[in-house]
mmCIF file of C-alpha atoms in Angstrom:
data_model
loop_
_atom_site.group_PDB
_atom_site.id
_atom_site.type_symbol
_atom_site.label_atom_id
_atom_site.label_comp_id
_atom_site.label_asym_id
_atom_site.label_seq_id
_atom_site.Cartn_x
_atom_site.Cartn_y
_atom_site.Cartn_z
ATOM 1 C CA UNK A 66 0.000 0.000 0.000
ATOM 2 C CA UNK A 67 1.481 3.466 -1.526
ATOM 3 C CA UNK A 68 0.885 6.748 0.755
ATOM 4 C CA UNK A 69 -0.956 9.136 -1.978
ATOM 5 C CA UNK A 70 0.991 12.471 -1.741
ATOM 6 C CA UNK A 71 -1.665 14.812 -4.175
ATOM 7 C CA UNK A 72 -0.710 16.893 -7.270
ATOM 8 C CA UNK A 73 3.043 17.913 -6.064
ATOM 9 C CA UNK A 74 6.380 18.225 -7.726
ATOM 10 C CA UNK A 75 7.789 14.295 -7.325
ATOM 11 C CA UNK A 76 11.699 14.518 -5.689
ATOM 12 C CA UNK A 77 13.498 12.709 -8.708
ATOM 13 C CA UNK A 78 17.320 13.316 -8.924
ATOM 14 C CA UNK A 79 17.922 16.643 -10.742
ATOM 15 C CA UNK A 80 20.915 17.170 -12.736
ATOM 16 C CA UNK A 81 22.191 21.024 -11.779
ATOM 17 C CA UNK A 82 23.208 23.206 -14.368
ATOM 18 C CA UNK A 83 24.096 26.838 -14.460
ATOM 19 C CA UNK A 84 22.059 28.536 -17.857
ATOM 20 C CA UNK A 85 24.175 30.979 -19.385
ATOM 21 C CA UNK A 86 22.826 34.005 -21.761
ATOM 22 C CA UNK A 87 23.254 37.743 -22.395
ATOM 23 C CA UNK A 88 20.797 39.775 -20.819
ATOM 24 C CA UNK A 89 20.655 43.280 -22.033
ATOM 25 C CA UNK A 90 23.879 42.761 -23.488
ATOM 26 C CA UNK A 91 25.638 41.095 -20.411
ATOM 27 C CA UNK A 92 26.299 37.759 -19.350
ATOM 28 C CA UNK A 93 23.871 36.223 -16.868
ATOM 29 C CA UNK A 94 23.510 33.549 -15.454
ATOM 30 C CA UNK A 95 20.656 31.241 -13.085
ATOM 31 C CA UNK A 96 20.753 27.969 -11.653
ATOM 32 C CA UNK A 97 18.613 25.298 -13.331
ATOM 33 C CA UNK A 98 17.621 21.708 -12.645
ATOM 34 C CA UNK A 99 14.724 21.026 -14.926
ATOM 35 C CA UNK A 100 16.553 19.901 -17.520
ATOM 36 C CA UNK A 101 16.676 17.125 -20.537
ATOM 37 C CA UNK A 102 18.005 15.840 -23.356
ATOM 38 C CA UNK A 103 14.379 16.459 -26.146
ATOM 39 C CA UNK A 104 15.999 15.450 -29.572
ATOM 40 C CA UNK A 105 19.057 12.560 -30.740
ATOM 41 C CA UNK A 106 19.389 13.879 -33.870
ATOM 42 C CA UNK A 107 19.925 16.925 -34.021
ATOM 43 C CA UNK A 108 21.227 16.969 -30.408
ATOM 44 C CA UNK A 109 18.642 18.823 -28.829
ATOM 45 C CA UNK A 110 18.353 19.982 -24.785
ATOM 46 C CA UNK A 111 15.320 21.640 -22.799
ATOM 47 C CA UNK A 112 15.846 23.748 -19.726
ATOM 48 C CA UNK A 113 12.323 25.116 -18.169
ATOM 49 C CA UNK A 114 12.610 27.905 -16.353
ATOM 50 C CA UNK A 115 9.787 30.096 -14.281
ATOM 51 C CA UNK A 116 8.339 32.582 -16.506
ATOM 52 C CA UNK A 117 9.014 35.659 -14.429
ATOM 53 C CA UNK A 118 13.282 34.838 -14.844
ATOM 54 C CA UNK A 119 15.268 37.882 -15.636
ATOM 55 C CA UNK A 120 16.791 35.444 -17.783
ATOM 56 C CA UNK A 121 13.877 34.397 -20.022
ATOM 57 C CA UNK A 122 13.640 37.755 -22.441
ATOM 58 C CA UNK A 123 17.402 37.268 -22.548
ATOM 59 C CA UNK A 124 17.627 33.806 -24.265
ATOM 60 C CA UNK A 125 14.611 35.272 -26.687
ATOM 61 C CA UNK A 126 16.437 38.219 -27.599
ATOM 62 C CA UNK A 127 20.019 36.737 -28.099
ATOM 63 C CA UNK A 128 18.775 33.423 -29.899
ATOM 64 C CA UNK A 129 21.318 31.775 -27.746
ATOM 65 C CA UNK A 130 22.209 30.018 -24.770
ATOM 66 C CA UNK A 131 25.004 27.301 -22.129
ATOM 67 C CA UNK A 132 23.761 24.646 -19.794
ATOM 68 C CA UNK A 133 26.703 24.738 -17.449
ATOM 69 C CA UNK A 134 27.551 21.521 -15.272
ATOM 70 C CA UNK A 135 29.284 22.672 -12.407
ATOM 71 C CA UNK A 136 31.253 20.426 -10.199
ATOM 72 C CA UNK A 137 30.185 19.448 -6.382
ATOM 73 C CA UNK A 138 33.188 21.730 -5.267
ATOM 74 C CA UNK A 139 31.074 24.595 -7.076
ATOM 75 C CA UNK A 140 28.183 24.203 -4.750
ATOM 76 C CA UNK A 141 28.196 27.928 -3.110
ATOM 77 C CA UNK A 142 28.268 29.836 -5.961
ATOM 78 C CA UNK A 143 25.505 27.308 -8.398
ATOM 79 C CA UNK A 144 23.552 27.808 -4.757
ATOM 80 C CA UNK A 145 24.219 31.144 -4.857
ATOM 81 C CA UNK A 146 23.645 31.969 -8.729
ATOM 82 C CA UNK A 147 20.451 30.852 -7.802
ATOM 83 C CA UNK A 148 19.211 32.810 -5.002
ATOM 84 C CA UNK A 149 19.806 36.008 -6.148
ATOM 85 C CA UNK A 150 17.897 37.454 -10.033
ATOM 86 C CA UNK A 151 20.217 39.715 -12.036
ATOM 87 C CA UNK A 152 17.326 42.135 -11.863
ATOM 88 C CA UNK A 153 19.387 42.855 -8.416
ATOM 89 C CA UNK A 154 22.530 40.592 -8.922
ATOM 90 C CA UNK A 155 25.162 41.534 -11.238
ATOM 91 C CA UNK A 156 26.125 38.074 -11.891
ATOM 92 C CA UNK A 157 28.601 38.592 -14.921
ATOM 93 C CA UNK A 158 31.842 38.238 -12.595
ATOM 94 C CA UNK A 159 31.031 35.658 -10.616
ATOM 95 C CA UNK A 160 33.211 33.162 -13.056
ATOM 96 C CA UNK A 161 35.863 33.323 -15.280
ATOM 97 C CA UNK A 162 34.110 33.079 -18.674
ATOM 98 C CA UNK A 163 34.652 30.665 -22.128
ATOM 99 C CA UNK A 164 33.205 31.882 -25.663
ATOM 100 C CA UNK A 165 32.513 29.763 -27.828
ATOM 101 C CA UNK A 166 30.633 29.972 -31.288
ATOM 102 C CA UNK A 167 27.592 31.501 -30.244
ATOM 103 C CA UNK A 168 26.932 35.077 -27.773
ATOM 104 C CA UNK A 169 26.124 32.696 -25.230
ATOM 105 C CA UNK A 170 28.199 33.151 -22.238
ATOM 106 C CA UNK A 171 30.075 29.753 -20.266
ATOM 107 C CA UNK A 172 31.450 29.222 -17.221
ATOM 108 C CA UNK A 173 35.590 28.160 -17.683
ATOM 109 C CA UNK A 174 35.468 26.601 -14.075
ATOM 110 C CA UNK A 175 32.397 24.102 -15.199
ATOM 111 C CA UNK A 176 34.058 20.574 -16.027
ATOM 112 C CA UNK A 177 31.586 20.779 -19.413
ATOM 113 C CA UNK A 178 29.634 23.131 -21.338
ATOM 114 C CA UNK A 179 27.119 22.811 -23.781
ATOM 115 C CA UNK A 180 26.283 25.808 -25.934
ATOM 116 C CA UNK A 181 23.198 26.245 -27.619
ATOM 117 C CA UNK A 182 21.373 27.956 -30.377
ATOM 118 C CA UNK A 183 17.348 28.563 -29.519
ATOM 119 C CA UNK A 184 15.061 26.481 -31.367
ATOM 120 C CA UNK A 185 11.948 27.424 -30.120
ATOM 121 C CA UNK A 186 9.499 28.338 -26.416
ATOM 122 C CA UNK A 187 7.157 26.022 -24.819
ATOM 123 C CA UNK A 188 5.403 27.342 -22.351
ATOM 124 C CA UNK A 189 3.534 25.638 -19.286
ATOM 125 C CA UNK A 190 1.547 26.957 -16.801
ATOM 126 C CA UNK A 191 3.475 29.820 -15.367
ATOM 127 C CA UNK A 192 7.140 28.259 -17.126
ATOM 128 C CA UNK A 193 8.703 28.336 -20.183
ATOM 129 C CA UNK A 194 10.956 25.240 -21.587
ATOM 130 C CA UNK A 195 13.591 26.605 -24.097
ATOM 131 C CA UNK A 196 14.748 24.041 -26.448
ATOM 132 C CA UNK A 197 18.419 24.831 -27.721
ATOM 133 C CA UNK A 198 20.221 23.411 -30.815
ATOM 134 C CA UNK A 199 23.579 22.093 -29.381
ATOM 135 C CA UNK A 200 26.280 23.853 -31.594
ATOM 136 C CA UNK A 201 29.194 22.182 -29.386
ATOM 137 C CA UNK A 202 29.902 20.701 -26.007
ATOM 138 C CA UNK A 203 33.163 21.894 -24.230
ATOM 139 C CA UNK A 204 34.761 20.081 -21.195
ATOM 140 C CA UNK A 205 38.019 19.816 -19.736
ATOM 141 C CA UNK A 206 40.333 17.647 -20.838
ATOM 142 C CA UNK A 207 40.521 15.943 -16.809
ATOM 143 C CA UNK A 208 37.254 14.946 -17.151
ATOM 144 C CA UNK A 209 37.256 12.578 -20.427
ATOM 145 C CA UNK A 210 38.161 9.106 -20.683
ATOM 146 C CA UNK A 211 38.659 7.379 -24.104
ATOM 147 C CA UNK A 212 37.408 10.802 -25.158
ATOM 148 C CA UNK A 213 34.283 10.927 -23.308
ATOM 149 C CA UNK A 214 32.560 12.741 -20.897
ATOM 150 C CA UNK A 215 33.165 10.365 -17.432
ATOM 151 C CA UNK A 216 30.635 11.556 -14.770
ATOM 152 C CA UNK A 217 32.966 10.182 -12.207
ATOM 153 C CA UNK A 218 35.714 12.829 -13.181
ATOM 154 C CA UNK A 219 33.124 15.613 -12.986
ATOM 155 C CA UNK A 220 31.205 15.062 -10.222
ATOM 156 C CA UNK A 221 28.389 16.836 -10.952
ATOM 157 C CA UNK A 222 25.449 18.122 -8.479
ATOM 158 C CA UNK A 223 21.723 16.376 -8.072
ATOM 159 C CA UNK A 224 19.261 18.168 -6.272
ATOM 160 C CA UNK A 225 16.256 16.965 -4.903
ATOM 161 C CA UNK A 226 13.449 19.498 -4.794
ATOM 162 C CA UNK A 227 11.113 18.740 -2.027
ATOM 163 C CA UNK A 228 13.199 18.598 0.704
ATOM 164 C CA UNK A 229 15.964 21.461 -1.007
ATOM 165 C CA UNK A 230 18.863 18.736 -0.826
ATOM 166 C CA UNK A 231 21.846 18.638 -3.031
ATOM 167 C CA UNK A 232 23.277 15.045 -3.359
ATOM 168 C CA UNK A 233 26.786 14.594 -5.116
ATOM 169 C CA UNK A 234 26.683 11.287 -7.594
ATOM 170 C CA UNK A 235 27.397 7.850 -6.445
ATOM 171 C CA UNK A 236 29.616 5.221 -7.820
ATOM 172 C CA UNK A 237 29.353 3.657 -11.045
ATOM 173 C CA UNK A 238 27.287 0.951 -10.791
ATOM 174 C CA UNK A 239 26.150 -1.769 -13.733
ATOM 175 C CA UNK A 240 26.815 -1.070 -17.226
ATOM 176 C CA UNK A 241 23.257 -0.084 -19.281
ATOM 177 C CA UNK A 242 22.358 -1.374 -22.348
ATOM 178 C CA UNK A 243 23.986 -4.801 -21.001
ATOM 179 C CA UNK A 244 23.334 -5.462 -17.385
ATOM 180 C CA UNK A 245 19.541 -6.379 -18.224
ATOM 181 C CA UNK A 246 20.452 -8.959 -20.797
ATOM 182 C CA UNK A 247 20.748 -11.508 -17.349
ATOM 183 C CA UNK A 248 17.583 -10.366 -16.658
ATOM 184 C CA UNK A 249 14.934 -13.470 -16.926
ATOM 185 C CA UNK A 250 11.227 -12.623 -17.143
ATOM 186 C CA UNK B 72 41.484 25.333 -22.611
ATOM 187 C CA UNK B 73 38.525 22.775 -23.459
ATOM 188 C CA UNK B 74 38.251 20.284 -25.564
ATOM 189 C CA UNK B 75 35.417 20.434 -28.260
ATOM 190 C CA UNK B 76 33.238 17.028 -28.508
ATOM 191 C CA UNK B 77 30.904 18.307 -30.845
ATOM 192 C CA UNK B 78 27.342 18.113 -31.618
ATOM 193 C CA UNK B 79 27.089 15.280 -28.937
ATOM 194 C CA UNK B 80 24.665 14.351 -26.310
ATOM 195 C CA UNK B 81 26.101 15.345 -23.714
ATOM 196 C CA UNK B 82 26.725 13.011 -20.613
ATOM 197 C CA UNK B 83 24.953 14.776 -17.489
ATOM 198 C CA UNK B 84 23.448 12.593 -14.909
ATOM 199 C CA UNK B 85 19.980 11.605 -15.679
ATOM 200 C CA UNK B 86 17.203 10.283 -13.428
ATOM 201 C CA UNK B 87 15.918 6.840 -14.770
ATOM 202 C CA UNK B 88 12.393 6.036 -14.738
ATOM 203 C CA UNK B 89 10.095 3.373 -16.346
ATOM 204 C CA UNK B 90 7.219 4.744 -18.312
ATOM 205 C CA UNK B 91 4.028 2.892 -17.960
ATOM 206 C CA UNK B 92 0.679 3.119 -20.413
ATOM 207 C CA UNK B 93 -1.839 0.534 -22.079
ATOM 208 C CA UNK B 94 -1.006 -0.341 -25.434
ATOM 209 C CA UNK B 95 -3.914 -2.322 -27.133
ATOM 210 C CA UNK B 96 -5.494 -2.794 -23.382
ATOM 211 C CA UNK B 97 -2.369 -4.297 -21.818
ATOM 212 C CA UNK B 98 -0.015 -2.760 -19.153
ATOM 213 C CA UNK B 99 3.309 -1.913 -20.951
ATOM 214 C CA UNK B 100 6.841 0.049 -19.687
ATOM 215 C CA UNK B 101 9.770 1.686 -21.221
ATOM 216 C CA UNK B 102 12.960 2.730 -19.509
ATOM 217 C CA UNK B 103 13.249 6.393 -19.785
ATOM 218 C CA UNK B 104 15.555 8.964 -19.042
ATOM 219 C CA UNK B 105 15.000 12.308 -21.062
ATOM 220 C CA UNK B 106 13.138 13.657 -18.000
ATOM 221 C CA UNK B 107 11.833 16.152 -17.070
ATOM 222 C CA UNK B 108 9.704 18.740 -14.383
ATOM 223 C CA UNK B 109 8.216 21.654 -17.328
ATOM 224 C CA UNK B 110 5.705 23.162 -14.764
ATOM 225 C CA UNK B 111 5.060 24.427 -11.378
ATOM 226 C CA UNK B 112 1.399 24.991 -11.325
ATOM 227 C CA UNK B 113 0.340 23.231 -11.992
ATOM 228 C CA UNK B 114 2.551 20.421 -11.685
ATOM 229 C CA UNK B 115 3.848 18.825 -15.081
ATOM 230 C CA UNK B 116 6.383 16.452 -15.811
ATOM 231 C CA UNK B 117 8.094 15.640 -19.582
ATOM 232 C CA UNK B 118 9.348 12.755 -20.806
ATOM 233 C CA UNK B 119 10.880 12.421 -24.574
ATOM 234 C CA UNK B 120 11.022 8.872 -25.939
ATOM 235 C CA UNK B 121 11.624 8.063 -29.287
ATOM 236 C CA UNK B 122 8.642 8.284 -32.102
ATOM 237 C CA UNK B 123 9.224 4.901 -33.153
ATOM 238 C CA UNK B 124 8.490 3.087 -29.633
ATOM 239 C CA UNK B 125 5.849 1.059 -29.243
ATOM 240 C CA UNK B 126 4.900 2.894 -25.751
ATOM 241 C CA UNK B 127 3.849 6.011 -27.808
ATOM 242 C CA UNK B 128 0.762 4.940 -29.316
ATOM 243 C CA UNK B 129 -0.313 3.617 -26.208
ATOM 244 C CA UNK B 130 0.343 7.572 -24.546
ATOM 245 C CA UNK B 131 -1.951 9.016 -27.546
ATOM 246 C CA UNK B 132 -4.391 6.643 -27.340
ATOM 247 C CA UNK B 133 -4.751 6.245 -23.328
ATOM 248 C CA UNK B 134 -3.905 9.967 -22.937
ATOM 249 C CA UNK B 135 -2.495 8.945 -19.654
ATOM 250 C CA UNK B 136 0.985 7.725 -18.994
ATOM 251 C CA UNK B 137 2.894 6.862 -15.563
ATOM 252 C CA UNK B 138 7.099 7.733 -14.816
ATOM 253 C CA UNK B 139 8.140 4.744 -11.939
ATOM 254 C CA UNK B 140 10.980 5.963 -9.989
ATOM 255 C CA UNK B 141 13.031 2.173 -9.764
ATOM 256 C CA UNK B 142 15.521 1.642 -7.032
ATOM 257 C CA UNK B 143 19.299 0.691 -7.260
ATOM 258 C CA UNK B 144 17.966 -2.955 -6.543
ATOM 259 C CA UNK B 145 15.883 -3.012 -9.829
ATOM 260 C CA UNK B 146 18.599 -2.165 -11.911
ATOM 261 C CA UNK B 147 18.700 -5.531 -13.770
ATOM 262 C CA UNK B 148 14.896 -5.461 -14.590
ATOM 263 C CA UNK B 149 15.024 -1.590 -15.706
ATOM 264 C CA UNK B 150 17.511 -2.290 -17.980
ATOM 265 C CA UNK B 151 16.129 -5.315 -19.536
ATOM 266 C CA UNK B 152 12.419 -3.186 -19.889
ATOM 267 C CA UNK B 153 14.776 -1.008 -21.612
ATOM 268 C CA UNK B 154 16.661 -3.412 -24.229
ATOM 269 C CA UNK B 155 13.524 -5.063 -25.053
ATOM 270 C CA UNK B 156 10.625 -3.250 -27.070
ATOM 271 C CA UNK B 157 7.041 -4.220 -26.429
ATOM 272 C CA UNK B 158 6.366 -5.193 -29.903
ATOM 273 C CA UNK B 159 8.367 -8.475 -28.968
ATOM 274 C CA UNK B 160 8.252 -8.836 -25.290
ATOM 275 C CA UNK B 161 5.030 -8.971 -23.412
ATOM 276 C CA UNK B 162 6.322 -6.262 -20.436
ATOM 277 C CA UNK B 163 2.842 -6.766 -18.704
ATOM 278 C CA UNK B 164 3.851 -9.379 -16.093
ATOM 279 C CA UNK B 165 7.172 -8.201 -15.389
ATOM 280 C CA UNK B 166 6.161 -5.807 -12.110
ATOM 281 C CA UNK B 167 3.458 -6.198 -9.685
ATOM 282 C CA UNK B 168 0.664 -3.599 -10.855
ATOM 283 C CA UNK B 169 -0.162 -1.079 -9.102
ATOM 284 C CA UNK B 170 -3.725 1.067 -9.937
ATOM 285 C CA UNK B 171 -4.563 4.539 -9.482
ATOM 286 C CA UNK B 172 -6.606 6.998 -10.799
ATOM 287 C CA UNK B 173 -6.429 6.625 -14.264
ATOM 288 C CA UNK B 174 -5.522 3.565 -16.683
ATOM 289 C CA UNK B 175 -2.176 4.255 -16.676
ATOM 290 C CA UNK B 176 -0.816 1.192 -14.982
ATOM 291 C CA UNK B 177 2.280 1.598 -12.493
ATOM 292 C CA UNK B 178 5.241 -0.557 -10.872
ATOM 293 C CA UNK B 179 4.385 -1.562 -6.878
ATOM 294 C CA UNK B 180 8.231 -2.461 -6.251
ATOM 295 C CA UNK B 181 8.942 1.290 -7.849
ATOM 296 C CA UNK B 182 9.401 3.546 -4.300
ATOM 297 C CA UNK B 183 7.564 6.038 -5.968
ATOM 298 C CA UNK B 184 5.575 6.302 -9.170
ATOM 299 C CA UNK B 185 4.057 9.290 -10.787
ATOM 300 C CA UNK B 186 0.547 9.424 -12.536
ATOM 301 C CA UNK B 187 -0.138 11.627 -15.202
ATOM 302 C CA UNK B 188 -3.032 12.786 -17.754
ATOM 303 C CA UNK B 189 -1.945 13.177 -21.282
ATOM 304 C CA UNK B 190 -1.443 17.277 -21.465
ATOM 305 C CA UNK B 191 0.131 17.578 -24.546
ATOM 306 C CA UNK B 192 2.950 15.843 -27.221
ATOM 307 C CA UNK B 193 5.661 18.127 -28.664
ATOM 308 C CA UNK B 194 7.886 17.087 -31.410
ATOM 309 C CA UNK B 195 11.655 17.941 -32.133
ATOM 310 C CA UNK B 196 13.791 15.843 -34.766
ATOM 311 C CA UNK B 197 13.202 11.946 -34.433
ATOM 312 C CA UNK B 198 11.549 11.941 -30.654
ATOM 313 C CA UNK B 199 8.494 12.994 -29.067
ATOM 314 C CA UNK B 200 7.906 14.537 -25.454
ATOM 315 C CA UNK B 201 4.892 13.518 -23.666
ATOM 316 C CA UNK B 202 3.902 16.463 -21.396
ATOM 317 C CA UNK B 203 1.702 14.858 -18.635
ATOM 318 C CA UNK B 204 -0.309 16.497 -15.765
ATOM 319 C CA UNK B 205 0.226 15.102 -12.576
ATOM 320 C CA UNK B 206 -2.735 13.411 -11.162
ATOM 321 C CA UNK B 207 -1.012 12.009 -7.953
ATOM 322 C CA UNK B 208 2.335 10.692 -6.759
ATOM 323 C CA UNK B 209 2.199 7.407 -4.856
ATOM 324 C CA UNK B 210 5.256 6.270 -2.509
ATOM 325 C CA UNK B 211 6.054 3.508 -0.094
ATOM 326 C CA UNK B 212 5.871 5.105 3.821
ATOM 327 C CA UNK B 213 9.620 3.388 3.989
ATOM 328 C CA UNK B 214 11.110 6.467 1.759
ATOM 329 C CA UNK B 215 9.420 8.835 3.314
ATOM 330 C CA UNK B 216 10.661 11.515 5.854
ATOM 331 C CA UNK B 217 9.192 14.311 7.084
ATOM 332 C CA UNK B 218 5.805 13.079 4.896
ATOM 333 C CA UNK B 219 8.177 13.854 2.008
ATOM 334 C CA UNK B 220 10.667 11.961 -0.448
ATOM 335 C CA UNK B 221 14.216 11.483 0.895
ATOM 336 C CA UNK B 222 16.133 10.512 -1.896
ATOM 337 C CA UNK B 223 18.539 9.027 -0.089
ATOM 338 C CA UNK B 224 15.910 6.327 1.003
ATOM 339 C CA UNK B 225 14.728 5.617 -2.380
ATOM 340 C CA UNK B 226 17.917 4.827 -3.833
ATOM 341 C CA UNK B 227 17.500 5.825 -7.294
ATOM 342 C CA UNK B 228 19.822 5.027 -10.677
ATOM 343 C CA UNK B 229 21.079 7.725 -12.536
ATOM 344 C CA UNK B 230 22.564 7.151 -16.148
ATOM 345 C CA UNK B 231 25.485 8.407 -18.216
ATOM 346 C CA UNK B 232 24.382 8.456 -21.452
ATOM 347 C CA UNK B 233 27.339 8.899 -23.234
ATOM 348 C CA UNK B 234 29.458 5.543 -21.605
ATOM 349 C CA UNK B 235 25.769 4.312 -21.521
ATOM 350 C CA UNK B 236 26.922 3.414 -17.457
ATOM 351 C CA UNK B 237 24.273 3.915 -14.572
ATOM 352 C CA UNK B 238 25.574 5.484 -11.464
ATOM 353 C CA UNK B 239 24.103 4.721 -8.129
ATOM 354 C CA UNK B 240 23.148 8.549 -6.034
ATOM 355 C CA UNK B 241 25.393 9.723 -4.227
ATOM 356 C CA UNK B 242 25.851 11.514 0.406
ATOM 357 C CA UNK B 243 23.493 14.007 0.963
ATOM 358 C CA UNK B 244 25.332 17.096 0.415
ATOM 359 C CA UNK B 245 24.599 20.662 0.936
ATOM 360 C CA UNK B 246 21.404 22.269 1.749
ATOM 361 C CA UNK B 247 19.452 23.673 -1.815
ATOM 362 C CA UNK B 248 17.963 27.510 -1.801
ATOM 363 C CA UNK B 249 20.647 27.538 1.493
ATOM 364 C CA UNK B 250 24.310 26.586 1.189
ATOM 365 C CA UNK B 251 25.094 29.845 -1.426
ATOM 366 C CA UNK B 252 24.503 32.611 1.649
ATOM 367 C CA UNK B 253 27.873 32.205 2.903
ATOM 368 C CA UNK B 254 28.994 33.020 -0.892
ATOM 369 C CA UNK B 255 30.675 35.825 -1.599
ATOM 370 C CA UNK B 256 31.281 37.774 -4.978
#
């Protein structure tokens, strides 16, 4: 028997990312954990953010915007980027910055960046998902193996809403795509 | 100095969930983890499959859909729900069902499951994202704290998408909307 917990916001593990873009010709940035991967081919990822962000008419105007991943040692400032709205908050030299292809501003100390072109708005209720064209993913050369992106390396940030928690990221566990085929039914 | 990967997917850490609908009348799951919360108020959660899985249909036609938060423990039947598509595998009598208020069936060994109304489908390259209202979140009392989800109960997998590896969650770190007032710019 399941406790029934009503219409809320379920605590899955978020992924933490720091959304870069220029607002009114400065970089900005906020703290963002609704986040996902929307389209394989062509690489496509969503970040919703609330509609009243001092961010939002930034990413419109400048057709452009990062997902930063910061590392768990970054957990003050992503905590802080997030408290605060550039409305009050000059938040353009809080990092060290990367440019890349695009006006959209990174962060140098995030272990990856991936810079995106806007595709289009959804909006939801009182939020707005912005779906970005990924034009290139940057990350430190510390945190590859064979070339790719190792979580382990970066140890990123989770956050679980409901109860405000960060969580760092575990150990690697089985391998997917393979650890079900022992799996009888 | 980064490294450019490219137009990749990127390897953040993912929440993994199994997506349950009816597909011709009978219970089915996928293994998703393109997830994501898109609204506050009220409370909507996204999840992007593939258009050419056999679970979509089902979505369209049920216009209800459930996301199953699996433990660490189920790893072995998550993946396999994954590898196998429901066009050749009967999925129905791999979990113990679990009913609610629609006919969206759900997993009872999931800690938590999530029940959603159909709100809306949005399409970007080869996938679709299933927007779903939520209808009500269910959850075993043993993950509970505080009447809320504590993640660190529930044990769930996160996935690297990239070195397709799962990654068990990780301590309880800093507190969220908290840790950044001792920051300073």
């Amino acid at each position: 028997m399941k406790e029934e917990l009503g219409q809320i916001i379920p605590s899955y593990p978020m992924p933490v990312a720091l959304v870069g873009t220029l607002v009114k010709d400065k970089p900005n940035f906020l703290t963002v954990a609704w986040l996902s991967m929307v389209s394989y081919k062509p690489p496509m990822i969503a970040a919703t953010l609330g509609s009243h962000h001092y961010t939002n008419p930034g990413i419109k105007e400048s057709k452009c915007f990062s997902v930063c991943i910061p590392s768990e040692e970054m957990v003050k400032s992503t905590d802080f980027v997030g408290m605060h709205s550039g409305k009050d908050q000059d938040k353009s030299g809080i990092f060290e910055l990367l440019k890349g292809k695009t006006k959209a501003p990174m962060i140098k100390e995030c272990p990856f960046c991936v810079e995106c072109e806007l595709e289009k708005v959804d909006t939801n209720g009182m939020n707005e998902t912005f779906i970005g064209k990924i034009v290139e993913v940057y990350a430190d050369k510390e945190v590859l193996t064979d070339g790719k992106i190792d979580l382990s390396k970066v140890k990123p940030l989770l956050c679980s809403q409901g109860d405000a928690q960060y969580y760092t990221l575990g150990e690697k566990y089985e391998k997917a795509w393979s650890t079900g085929k022992d799996y009888k039914v």
